[in-house]
Tab-separated table of C-alpha atoms in Angstrom:
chain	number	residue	atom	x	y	z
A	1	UNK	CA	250.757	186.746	17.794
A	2	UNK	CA	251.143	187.337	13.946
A	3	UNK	CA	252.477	190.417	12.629
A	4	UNK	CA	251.874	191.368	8.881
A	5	UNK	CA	254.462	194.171	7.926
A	6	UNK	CA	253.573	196.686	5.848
A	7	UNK	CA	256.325	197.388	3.104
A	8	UNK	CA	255.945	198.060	-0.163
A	9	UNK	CA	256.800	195.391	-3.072
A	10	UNK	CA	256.978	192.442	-0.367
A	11	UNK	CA	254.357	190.241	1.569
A	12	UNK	CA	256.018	189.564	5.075
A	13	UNK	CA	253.997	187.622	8.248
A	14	UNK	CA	255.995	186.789	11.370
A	15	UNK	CA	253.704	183.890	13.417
A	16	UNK	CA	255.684	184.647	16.632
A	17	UNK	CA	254.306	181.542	18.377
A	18	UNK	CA	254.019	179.120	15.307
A	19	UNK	CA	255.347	175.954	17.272
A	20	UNK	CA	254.683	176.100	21.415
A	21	UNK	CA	257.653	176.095	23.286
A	22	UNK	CA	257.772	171.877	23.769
A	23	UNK	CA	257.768	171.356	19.890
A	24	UNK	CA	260.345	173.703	19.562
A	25	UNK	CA	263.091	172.538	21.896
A	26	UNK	CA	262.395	168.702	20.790
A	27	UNK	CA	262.675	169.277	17.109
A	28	UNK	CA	265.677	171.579	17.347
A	29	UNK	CA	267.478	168.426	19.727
A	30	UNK	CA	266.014	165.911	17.404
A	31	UNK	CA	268.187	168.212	14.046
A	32	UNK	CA	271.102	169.079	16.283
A	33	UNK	CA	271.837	165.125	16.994
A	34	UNK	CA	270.532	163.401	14.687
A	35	UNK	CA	270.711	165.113	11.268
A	36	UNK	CA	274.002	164.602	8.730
A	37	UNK	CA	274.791	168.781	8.214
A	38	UNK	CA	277.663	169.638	6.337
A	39	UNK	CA	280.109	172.711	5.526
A	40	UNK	CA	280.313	173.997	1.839
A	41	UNK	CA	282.883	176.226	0.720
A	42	UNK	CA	281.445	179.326	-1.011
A	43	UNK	CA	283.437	181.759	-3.156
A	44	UNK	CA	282.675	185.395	-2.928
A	45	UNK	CA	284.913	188.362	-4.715
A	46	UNK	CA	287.194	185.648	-6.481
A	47	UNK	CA	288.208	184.077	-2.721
A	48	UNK	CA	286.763	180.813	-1.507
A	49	UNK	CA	285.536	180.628	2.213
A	50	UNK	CA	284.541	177.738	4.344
A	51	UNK	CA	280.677	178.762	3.974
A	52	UNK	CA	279.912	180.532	8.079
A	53	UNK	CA	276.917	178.202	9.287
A	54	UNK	CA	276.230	174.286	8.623
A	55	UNK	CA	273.380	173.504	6.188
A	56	UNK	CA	271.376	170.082	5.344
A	57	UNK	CA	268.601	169.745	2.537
A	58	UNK	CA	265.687	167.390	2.701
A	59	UNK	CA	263.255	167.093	-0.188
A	60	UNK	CA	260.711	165.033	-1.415
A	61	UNK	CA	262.128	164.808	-4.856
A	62	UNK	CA	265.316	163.796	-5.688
A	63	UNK	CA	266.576	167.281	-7.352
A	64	UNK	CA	269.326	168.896	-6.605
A	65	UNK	CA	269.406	172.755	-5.119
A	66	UNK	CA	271.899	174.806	-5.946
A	67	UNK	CA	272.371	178.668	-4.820
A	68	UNK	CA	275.614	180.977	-4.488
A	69	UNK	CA	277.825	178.189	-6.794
A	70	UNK	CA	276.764	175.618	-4.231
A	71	UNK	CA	274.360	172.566	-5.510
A	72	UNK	CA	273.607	170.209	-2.588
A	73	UNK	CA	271.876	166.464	-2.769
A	74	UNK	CA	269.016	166.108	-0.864
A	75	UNK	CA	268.603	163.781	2.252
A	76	UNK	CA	265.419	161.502	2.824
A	77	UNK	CA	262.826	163.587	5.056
A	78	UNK	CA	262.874	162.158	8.513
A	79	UNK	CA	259.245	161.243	9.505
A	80	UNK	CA	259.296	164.062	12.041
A	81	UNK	CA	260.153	166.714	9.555
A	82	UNK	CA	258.099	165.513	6.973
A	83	UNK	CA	254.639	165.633	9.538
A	84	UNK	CA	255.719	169.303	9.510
A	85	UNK	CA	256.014	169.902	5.796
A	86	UNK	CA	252.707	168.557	5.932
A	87	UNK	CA	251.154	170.320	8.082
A	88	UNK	CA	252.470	173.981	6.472
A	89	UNK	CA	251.093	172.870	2.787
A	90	UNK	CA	247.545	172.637	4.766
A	91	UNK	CA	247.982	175.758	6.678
A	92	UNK	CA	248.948	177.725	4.266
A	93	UNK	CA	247.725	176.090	0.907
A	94	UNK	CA	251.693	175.392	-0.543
A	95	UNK	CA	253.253	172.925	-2.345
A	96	UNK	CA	256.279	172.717	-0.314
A	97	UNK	CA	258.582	169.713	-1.448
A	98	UNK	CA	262.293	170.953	0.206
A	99	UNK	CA	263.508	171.961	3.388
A	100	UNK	CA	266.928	173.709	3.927
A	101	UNK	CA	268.042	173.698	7.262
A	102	UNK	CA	271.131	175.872	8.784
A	103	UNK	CA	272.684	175.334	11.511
A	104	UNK	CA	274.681	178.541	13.408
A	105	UNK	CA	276.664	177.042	15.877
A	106	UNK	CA	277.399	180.565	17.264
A	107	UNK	CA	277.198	184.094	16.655
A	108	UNK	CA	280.659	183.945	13.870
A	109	UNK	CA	277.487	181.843	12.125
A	110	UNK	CA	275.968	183.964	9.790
A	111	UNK	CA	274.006	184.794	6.275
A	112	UNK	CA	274.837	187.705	3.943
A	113	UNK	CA	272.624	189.568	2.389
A	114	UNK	CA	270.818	187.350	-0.197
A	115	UNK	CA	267.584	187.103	-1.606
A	116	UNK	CA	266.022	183.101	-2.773
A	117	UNK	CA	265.400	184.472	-6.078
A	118	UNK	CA	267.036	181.097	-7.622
A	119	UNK	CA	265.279	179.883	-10.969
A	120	UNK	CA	264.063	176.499	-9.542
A	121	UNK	CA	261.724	178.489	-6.937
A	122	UNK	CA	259.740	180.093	-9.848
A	123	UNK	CA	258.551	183.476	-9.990
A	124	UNK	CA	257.309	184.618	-6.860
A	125	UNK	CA	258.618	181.858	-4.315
A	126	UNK	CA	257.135	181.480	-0.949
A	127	UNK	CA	259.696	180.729	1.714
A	128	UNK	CA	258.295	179.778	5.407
A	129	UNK	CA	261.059	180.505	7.862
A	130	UNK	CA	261.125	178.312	11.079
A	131	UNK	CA	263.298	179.155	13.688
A	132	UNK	CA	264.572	176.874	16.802
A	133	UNK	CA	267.017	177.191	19.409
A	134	UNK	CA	268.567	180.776	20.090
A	135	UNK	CA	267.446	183.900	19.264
A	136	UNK	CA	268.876	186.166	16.472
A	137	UNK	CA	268.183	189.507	14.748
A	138	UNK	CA	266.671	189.131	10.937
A	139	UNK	CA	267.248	191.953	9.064
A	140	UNK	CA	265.689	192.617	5.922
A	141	UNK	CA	266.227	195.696	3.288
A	142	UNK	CA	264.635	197.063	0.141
A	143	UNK	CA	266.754	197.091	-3.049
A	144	UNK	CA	266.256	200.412	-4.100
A	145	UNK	CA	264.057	202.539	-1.793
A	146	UNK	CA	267.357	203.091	0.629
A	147	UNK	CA	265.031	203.969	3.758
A	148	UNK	CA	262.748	200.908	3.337
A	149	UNK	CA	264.470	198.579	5.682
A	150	UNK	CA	263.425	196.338	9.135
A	151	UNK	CA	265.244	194.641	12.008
A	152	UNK	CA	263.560	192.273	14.405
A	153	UNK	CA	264.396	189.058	16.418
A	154	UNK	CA	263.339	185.715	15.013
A	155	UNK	CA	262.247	183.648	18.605
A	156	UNK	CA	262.488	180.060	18.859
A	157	UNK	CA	259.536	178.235	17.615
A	158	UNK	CA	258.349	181.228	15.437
A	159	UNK	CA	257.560	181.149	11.844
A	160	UNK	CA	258.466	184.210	8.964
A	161	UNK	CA	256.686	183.515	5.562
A	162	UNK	CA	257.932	185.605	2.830
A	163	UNK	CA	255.857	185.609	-0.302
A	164	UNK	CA	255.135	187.742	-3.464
A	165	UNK	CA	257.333	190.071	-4.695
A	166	UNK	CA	259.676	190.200	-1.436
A	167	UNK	CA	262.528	187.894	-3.339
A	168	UNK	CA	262.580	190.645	-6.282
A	169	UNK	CA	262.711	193.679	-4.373
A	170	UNK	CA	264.290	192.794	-1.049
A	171	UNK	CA	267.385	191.214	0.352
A	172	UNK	CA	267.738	189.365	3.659
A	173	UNK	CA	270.215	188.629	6.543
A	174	UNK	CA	271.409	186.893	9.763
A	175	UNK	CA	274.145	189.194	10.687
A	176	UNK	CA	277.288	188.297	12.746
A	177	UNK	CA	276.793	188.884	16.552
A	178	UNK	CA	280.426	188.962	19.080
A	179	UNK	CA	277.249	188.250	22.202
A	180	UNK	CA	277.443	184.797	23.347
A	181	UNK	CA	275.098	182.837	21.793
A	182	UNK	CA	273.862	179.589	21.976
A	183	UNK	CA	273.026	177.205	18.408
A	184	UNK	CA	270.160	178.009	16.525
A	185	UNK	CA	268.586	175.986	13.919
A	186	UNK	CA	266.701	177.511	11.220
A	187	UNK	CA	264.243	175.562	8.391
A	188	UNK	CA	263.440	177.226	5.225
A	189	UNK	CA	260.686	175.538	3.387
A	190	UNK	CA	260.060	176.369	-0.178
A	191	UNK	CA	259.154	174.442	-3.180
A	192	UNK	CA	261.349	173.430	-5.892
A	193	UNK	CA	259.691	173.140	-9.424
């Protein structure tokens, strides 16, 4: 099922079935074990913070990526992640070249509101948005137009592609949950110029 969302300055599809259910639980087990994720400290309002979620980033090119004071090193693509990079420049006619992955271990994991408006992803970056493992509420919001705003749950195995204007005008979030939850991986594909 693919919903495209009708809001104004942005271009948002959710593919809620993107990767069958199979795919899905073997690549999140195959990132949970076997992947080298770290914890960056982030400084926000003058105070510096453990950052609330793991991350990892693979690339093709040997560039850094840096984003809220943070610049990570990439890691070498493992073959299985790579097929997939693959396989999204086909589908959807991108020049993907970096993945970064987080990891929220729980529901204390989270991601502020942020747009990936940083200068490396050029004007009007395209981000594809894979999610594995548990599911969590996305929640997106216009910067200006105060009632322009949408909640929904990303589902393992689906796939959000923002593109166009939606890093200019909009700002995005995995908010804090105190349910139980179980780890969920997300990959964010975009490319790096």
């Amino acid at each position: 099922m693919v919903h495209q969302f009708d809001l104004p300055d942005s271009k948002l599809i959710y593919y809620e079935r993107f990767l069958d259910a199979h795919r899905a639980n073997s690549l999140f087990e195959k990132l949970f074990n076997e992947i080298n994720w770290q914890q960056d400290k982030i400084t926000l309002f003058g105070k510096t913070h453990l950052q609330p979620r793991l991350t990892a980033l693979f690339s093709v090119k040997e560039k850094t990526y840096t984003y809220s004071g943070i610049t990570m090193h990439p890691q070498v693509f493992p073959d299985y992640l790579h097929s997939l990079l693959i396989e999204l420049n086909k589908e959807f006619d991108t020049n993907f070249n970096t993945c970064l992955a987080n990891l929220y271990r729980d529901g204390a994991d989270s991601n502020g509101w942020h747009a990936d408006n940083e200068k490396e992803l050029g004007k009007n970056p395209i981000i594809a948005s894979i999610s594995l493992g548990e599911l969590r509420k996305f929640k997106i919001k216009h910067n200006t137009l105060k009632n322009e705003k949408l909640d929904f749950w990303l589902v393992p195995g689906s796939l959000l592609l923002m593109a166009g204007e939606t890093q200019h005008y909009w700002k995005h979030q995995i908010p804090k949950t105190k349910k139980s939850v179980k780890p969920r991986i997300n990959l964010t594909f975009r490319e790096i110029k």
